[in-house]
Amino acid sequence: MPSAVRLQKILAQAGVASRRQAEVLIQEGKVRINGRIVRELGIKANPHKDKIEVNGRRIVAETSVYYVLNKPRGVVSTMRDPEGRPSIKDIVSRIGVRVYPVGRLDYHTSGVLLLTNDGEFANALMHPRRGVPKTYVIKASGRFNETHLQALRQGVRLDKETTTAPADVHVLSEEPRLTWLRMTLKEGKNRQIHRMMEMLGHKVLRLSRLSYAGIDAEGL
């Protein structure tokens, strides 16, 4: 049976809040342990033995689970879609436990998507300061000269306020009117690869994530 751990960690693992947000909830007196309001940030509890409530809602301890999904193209990487498109919920519903994706992949992007019910683990992977590597294979229009490759490696200016971090990029193969690239990013801006390519005069024709934090979809 797990021993007592800090309350912030329990709330983060339960997906209730990040550790920083959990501290605010505790300080505001919105968390109870065994019926008693707690405001001490250093307090510990046993999620499997103690009754923990946030705003009156019971937090039930779950066994942490971790899955790798090889997401197909044409599937939304959320648990539901207002437009009625296929979502990953249709794929992972048979797991039998509540899970949610670590970050997202675009509707037309395939590849590695991690799923978990461990909020702290998910937040750690997605935090920009962690610089967690994500590797993609890209089918792009046109041919890439050295100037284009250097721009990707040094950082592409997307707008007046945003420049991408340096990327590790290599040409895999070339055809008369398109190029296959392998690129590793350590950040995750919205539609980043599409925007980078557009700024260089290219278009993403196909995109797949090969790995996330070194975890790949080999065999899936």
mmCIF file of C-alpha atoms in Angstrom:
data_model
loop_
_atom_site.group_PDB
_atom_site.id
_atom_site.type_symbol
_atom_site.label_atom_id
_atom_site.label_comp_id
_atom_site.label_asym_id
_atom_site.label_seq_id
_atom_site.Cartn_x
_atom_site.Cartn_y
_atom_site.Cartn_z
ATOM 1 C CA MET A 1 0.000 0.000 0.000
ATOM 2 C CA PRO A 2 1.469 3.418 -0.946
ATOM 3 C CA SER A 3 2.643 5.593 1.943
ATOM 4 C CA ALA A 4 1.635 9.193 2.607
ATOM 5 C CA VAL A 5 2.749 11.749 0.009
ATOM 6 C CA ARG A 6 2.358 15.486 -0.349
ATOM 7 C CA LEU A 7 -1.183 16.609 -0.997
ATOM 8 C CA GLN A 8 -0.140 18.647 -4.057
ATOM 9 C CA LYS A 9 1.207 15.500 -5.683
ATOM 10 C CA ILE A 10 -2.005 13.572 -4.993
ATOM 11 C CA LEU A 11 -4.141 16.267 -6.613
ATOM 12 C CA ALA A 12 -1.773 16.490 -9.591
ATOM 13 C CA GLN A 13 -1.764 12.723 -10.119
ATOM 14 C CA ALA A 14 -5.557 12.679 -9.942
ATOM 15 C CA GLY A 15 -5.696 15.276 -12.711
ATOM 16 C CA VAL A 16 -7.486 17.757 -10.441
ATOM 17 C CA ALA A 17 -4.861 20.478 -10.800
ATOM 18 C CA SER A 18 -1.188 21.100 -11.430
ATOM 19 C CA ARG A 19 1.017 21.273 -8.337
ATOM 20 C CA ARG A 20 0.984 25.059 -8.444
ATOM 21 C CA GLN A 21 -2.798 25.142 -8.824
ATOM 22 C CA ALA A 22 -3.116 22.598 -5.997
ATOM 23 C CA GLU A 23 -1.183 24.922 -3.694
ATOM 24 C CA VAL A 24 -3.726 27.666 -4.382
ATOM 25 C CA LEU A 25 -6.634 25.310 -3.660
ATOM 26 C CA ILE A 26 -5.052 24.297 -0.359
ATOM 27 C CA GLN A 27 -4.310 27.862 0.703
ATOM 28 C CA GLU A 28 -7.872 28.902 -0.141
ATOM 29 C CA GLY A 29 -9.226 26.210 2.176
ATOM 30 C CA LYS A 30 -10.897 24.228 -0.599
ATOM 31 C CA VAL A 31 -9.290 20.899 0.324
ATOM 32 C CA ARG A 32 -10.323 18.589 3.169
ATOM 33 C CA ILE A 33 -8.615 15.495 4.547
ATOM 34 C CA ASN A 34 -10.904 13.223 6.571
ATOM 35 C CA GLY A 35 -13.395 16.056 6.916
ATOM 36 C CA ARG A 36 -10.865 18.654 8.110
ATOM 37 C CA ILE A 37 -9.918 21.687 6.030
ATOM 38 C CA VAL A 38 -6.153 21.849 5.490
ATOM 39 C CA ARG A 39 -4.137 24.907 4.542
ATOM 40 C CA GLU A 40 -0.589 23.636 5.124
ATOM 41 C CA LEU A 41 1.347 23.183 1.896
ATOM 42 C CA GLY A 42 3.647 20.566 3.381
ATOM 43 C CA ILE A 43 0.872 18.272 4.625
ATOM 44 C CA LYS A 44 0.833 14.644 3.477
ATOM 45 C CA ALA A 45 -1.931 12.094 3.021
ATOM 46 C CA ASN A 46 -2.420 8.515 1.892
ATOM 47 C CA PRO A 47 -4.667 8.573 -1.197
ATOM 48 C CA HIS A 48 -5.710 4.948 -0.578
ATOM 49 C CA LYS A 49 -6.658 5.399 3.089
ATOM 50 C CA ASP A 50 -7.554 9.053 3.691
ATOM 51 C CA LYS A 51 -10.743 10.742 2.524
ATOM 52 C CA ILE A 52 -9.618 13.662 0.344
ATOM 53 C CA GLU A 53 -12.113 16.200 -0.974
ATOM 54 C CA VAL A 54 -11.734 19.237 -3.229
ATOM 55 C CA ASN A 55 -14.663 21.667 -3.220
ATOM 56 C CA GLY A 56 -16.747 18.889 -1.685
ATOM 57 C CA ARG A 57 -15.859 16.326 -4.380
ATOM 58 C CA ARG A 58 -14.196 13.108 -3.247
ATOM 59 C CA ILE A 59 -10.858 12.328 -4.849
ATOM 60 C CA VAL A 60 -10.600 8.588 -5.418
ATOM 61 C CA ALA A 61 -7.130 7.137 -5.806
ATOM 62 C CA GLU A 62 -6.477 5.368 -9.083
ATOM 63 C CA THR A 63 -3.680 3.070 -10.108
ATOM 64 C CA SER A 64 -1.521 5.036 -12.513
ATOM 65 C CA VAL A 65 -1.557 3.659 -16.053
ATOM 66 C CA TYR A 66 0.467 4.605 -19.116
ATOM 67 C CA TYR A 67 -0.351 3.762 -22.728
ATOM 68 C CA VAL A 68 1.158 4.425 -26.137
ATOM 69 C CA LEU A 69 -1.247 4.910 -29.019
ATOM 70 C CA ASN A 70 -0.247 4.889 -32.669
ATOM 71 C CA LYS A 71 -2.899 7.457 -33.637
ATOM 72 C CA PRO A 72 -4.284 7.079 -37.160
ATOM 73 C CA ARG A 73 -4.848 10.007 -39.479
ATOM 74 C CA GLY A 74 -8.403 11.316 -39.530
ATOM 75 C CA VAL A 75 -8.898 10.943 -35.773
ATOM 76 C CA VAL A 76 -9.216 13.771 -33.241
ATOM 77 C CA SER A 77 -6.760 13.440 -30.341
ATOM 78 C CA THR A 78 -9.348 14.423 -27.712
ATOM 79 C CA MET A 79 -11.903 12.288 -25.885
ATOM 80 C CA ARG A 80 -14.787 13.954 -27.728
ATOM 81 C CA ASP A 81 -15.329 16.191 -30.731
ATOM 82 C CA PRO A 82 -18.145 18.763 -31.093
ATOM 83 C CA GLU A 83 -18.111 18.186 -34.858
ATOM 84 C CA GLY A 84 -18.745 14.479 -34.463
ATOM 85 C CA ARG A 85 -15.489 13.343 -36.031
ATOM 86 C CA PRO A 86 -13.857 10.070 -34.900
ATOM 87 C CA SER A 87 -11.894 10.589 -31.664
ATOM 88 C CA ILE A 88 -9.350 8.581 -29.699
ATOM 89 C CA LYS A 89 -12.156 7.730 -27.271
ATOM 90 C CA ASP A 90 -13.402 5.261 -29.876
ATOM 91 C CA ILE A 91 -10.015 3.523 -29.726
ATOM 92 C CA VAL A 92 -9.186 3.600 -25.999
ATOM 93 C CA SER A 93 -12.645 3.043 -24.488
ATOM 94 C CA ARG A 94 -11.900 -0.670 -24.078
ATOM 95 C CA ILE A 95 -8.989 0.080 -21.726
ATOM 96 C CA GLY A 96 -11.488 0.217 -18.890
ATOM 97 C CA VAL A 97 -9.916 3.128 -16.971
ATOM 98 C CA ARG A 98 -10.076 6.894 -17.383
ATOM 99 C CA VAL A 99 -7.153 8.152 -19.441
ATOM 100 C CA TYR A 100 -6.434 11.353 -21.315
ATOM 101 C CA PRO A 101 -3.841 12.312 -23.927
ATOM 102 C CA VAL A 102 -0.509 13.921 -23.110
ATOM 103 C CA GLY A 103 -0.709 16.871 -25.490
ATOM 104 C CA ARG A 104 -2.308 16.567 -28.903
ATOM 105 C CA LEU A 105 -1.769 15.575 -32.483
ATOM 106 C CA ASP A 106 -3.577 17.310 -35.323
ATOM 107 C CA TYR A 107 -6.521 15.575 -36.994
ATOM 108 C CA HIS A 108 -4.467 14.740 -40.098
ATOM 109 C CA THR A 109 -1.287 13.809 -38.155
ATOM 110 C CA SER A 110 -0.561 10.201 -37.232
ATOM 111 C CA GLY A 111 1.866 8.624 -34.820
ATOM 112 C CA VAL A 112 2.838 8.426 -31.159
ATOM 113 C CA LEU A 113 0.342 9.751 -28.634
ATOM 114 C CA LEU A 114 0.814 9.004 -24.929
ATOM 115 C CA LEU A 115 -2.193 8.480 -22.660
ATOM 116 C CA THR A 116 -2.338 8.338 -18.863
ATOM 117 C CA ASN A 117 -4.343 9.132 -15.762
ATOM 118 C CA ASP A 118 -1.228 10.447 -14.001
ATOM 119 C CA GLY A 119 -1.614 14.224 -14.090
ATOM 120 C CA GLU A 120 1.826 14.933 -12.652
ATOM 121 C CA PHE A 121 3.503 12.751 -15.274
ATOM 122 C CA ALA A 122 1.536 14.436 -18.072
ATOM 123 C CA ASN A 123 2.277 17.953 -16.810
ATOM 124 C CA ALA A 124 5.991 17.169 -16.523
ATOM 125 C CA LEU A 125 6.167 15.972 -20.134
ATOM 126 C CA MET A 126 4.249 18.952 -21.482
ATOM 127 C CA HIS A 127 6.027 21.691 -19.506
ATOM 128 C CA PRO A 128 8.048 23.870 -21.920
ATOM 129 C CA ARG A 129 11.024 24.027 -19.554
ATOM 130 C CA ARG A 130 11.483 20.270 -19.739
ATOM 131 C CA GLY A 131 12.358 20.408 -23.426
ATOM 132 C CA VAL A 132 10.999 16.906 -24.021
ATOM 133 C CA PRO A 133 11.986 15.758 -27.547
ATOM 134 C CA LYS A 134 9.340 14.885 -30.128
ATOM 135 C CA THR A 135 10.489 13.418 -33.443
ATOM 136 C CA TYR A 136 8.506 13.631 -36.687
ATOM 137 C CA VAL A 137 8.806 12.484 -40.277
ATOM 138 C CA ILE A 138 7.558 15.098 -42.727
ATOM 139 C CA LYS A 139 6.582 14.902 -46.365
ATOM 140 C CA ALA A 140 6.910 18.487 -47.640
ATOM 141 C CA SER A 141 6.459 20.151 -51.005
ATOM 142 C CA GLY A 142 9.505 21.343 -52.920
ATOM 143 C CA ARG A 143 13.225 20.880 -52.400
ATOM 144 C CA PHE A 144 15.148 22.171 -49.391
ATOM 145 C CA ASN A 145 18.397 24.020 -49.914
ATOM 146 C CA GLU A 146 20.980 24.567 -47.186
ATOM 147 C CA THR A 147 19.533 27.979 -46.338
ATOM 148 C CA HIS A 148 16.169 26.420 -45.523
ATOM 149 C CA LEU A 149 17.736 23.667 -43.430
ATOM 150 C CA GLN A 150 19.849 26.160 -41.500
ATOM 151 C CA ALA A 151 16.757 28.258 -40.807
ATOM 152 C CA LEU A 152 15.043 25.242 -39.270
ATOM 153 C CA ARG A 153 18.133 24.387 -37.232
ATOM 154 C CA GLN A 154 18.553 27.914 -35.923
ATOM 155 C CA GLY A 155 14.892 28.852 -35.413
ATOM 156 C CA VAL A 156 12.165 30.167 -37.715
ATOM 157 C CA ARG A 157 10.434 33.459 -37.018
ATOM 158 C CA LEU A 158 6.710 32.720 -37.136
ATOM 159 C CA ASP A 159 5.532 36.252 -36.365
ATOM 160 C CA LYS A 160 6.755 39.450 -34.710
ATOM 161 C CA GLU A 161 6.777 37.876 -31.253
ATOM 162 C CA THR A 162 7.450 34.195 -31.905
ATOM 163 C CA THR A 163 10.612 32.435 -33.042
ATOM 164 C CA THR A 164 10.927 28.664 -32.808
ATOM 165 C CA ALA A 165 13.673 26.995 -30.819
ATOM 166 C CA PRO A 166 16.427 25.293 -32.849
ATOM 167 C CA ALA A 167 15.319 21.992 -34.362
ATOM 168 C CA ASP A 168 17.337 18.927 -35.293
ATOM 169 C CA VAL A 169 16.475 18.254 -38.935
ATOM 170 C CA HIS A 170 17.821 15.922 -41.625
ATOM 171 C CA VAL A 171 16.801 15.164 -45.195
ATOM 172 C CA LEU A 172 15.717 11.538 -45.561
ATOM 173 C CA SER A 173 15.074 11.526 -49.303
ATOM 174 C CA GLU A 174 14.281 13.840 -52.201
ATOM 175 C CA GLU A 175 11.984 13.571 -55.187
ATOM 176 C CA PRO A 176 11.546 16.063 -58.039
ATOM 177 C CA ARG A 177 8.827 18.052 -56.285
ATOM 178 C CA LEU A 178 8.934 16.976 -52.642
ATOM 179 C CA THR A 179 11.253 16.189 -49.743
ATOM 180 C CA TRP A 180 11.067 13.776 -46.818
ATOM 181 C CA LEU A 181 12.501 15.182 -43.580
ATOM 182 C CA ARG A 182 13.124 13.893 -40.075
ATOM 183 C CA MET A 183 12.768 16.627 -37.453
ATOM 184 C CA THR A 184 13.088 16.664 -33.664
ATOM 185 C CA LEU A 185 11.525 19.511 -31.690
ATOM 186 C CA LYS A 186 11.784 20.296 -27.980
ATOM 187 C CA GLU A 187 8.731 22.528 -27.892
ATOM 188 C CA GLY A 188 5.140 22.263 -29.034
ATOM 189 C CA LYS A 189 3.598 25.425 -30.444
ATOM 190 C CA ASN A 190 0.213 25.179 -32.150
ATOM 191 C CA ARG A 191 0.598 23.696 -35.667
ATOM 192 C CA GLN A 192 4.296 24.481 -35.338
ATOM 193 C CA ILE A 193 5.679 22.342 -38.146
ATOM 194 C CA HIS A 194 3.037 23.526 -40.603
ATOM 195 C CA ARG A 195 3.792 27.151 -39.725
ATOM 196 C CA MET A 196 7.561 26.650 -39.979
ATOM 197 C CA MET A 197 7.225 25.138 -43.425
ATOM 198 C CA GLU A 198 4.855 27.843 -44.627
ATOM 199 C CA MET A 199 7.303 30.569 -43.573
ATOM 200 C CA LEU A 200 9.951 28.894 -45.740
ATOM 201 C CA GLY A 201 7.621 28.553 -48.727
ATOM 202 C CA HIS A 202 6.830 24.855 -48.311
ATOM 203 C CA LYS A 203 3.671 22.918 -47.530
ATOM 204 C CA VAL A 204 3.306 19.887 -45.261
ATOM 205 C CA LEU A 205 1.808 17.079 -47.336
ATOM 206 C CA ARG A 206 1.993 14.416 -44.637
ATOM 207 C CA LEU A 207 3.092 14.393 -41.002
ATOM 208 C CA SER A 208 3.682 11.601 -38.519
ATOM 209 C CA ARG A 209 5.203 11.622 -35.030
ATOM 210 C CA LEU A 210 7.775 8.877 -34.666
ATOM 211 C CA SER A 211 8.470 9.273 -30.953
ATOM 212 C CA TYR A 212 7.685 11.307 -27.849
ATOM 213 C CA ALA A 213 10.275 11.481 -25.067
ATOM 214 C CA GLY A 214 12.078 8.597 -26.728
ATOM 215 C CA ILE A 215 8.945 6.390 -26.749
ATOM 216 C CA ASP A 216 8.055 5.107 -30.206
ATOM 217 C CA ALA A 217 5.201 3.126 -31.732
ATOM 218 C CA GLU A 218 7.280 0.250 -33.050
ATOM 219 C CA GLY A 219 5.154 -2.875 -33.223
ATOM 220 C CA LEU A 220 1.842 -1.051 -32.798
#
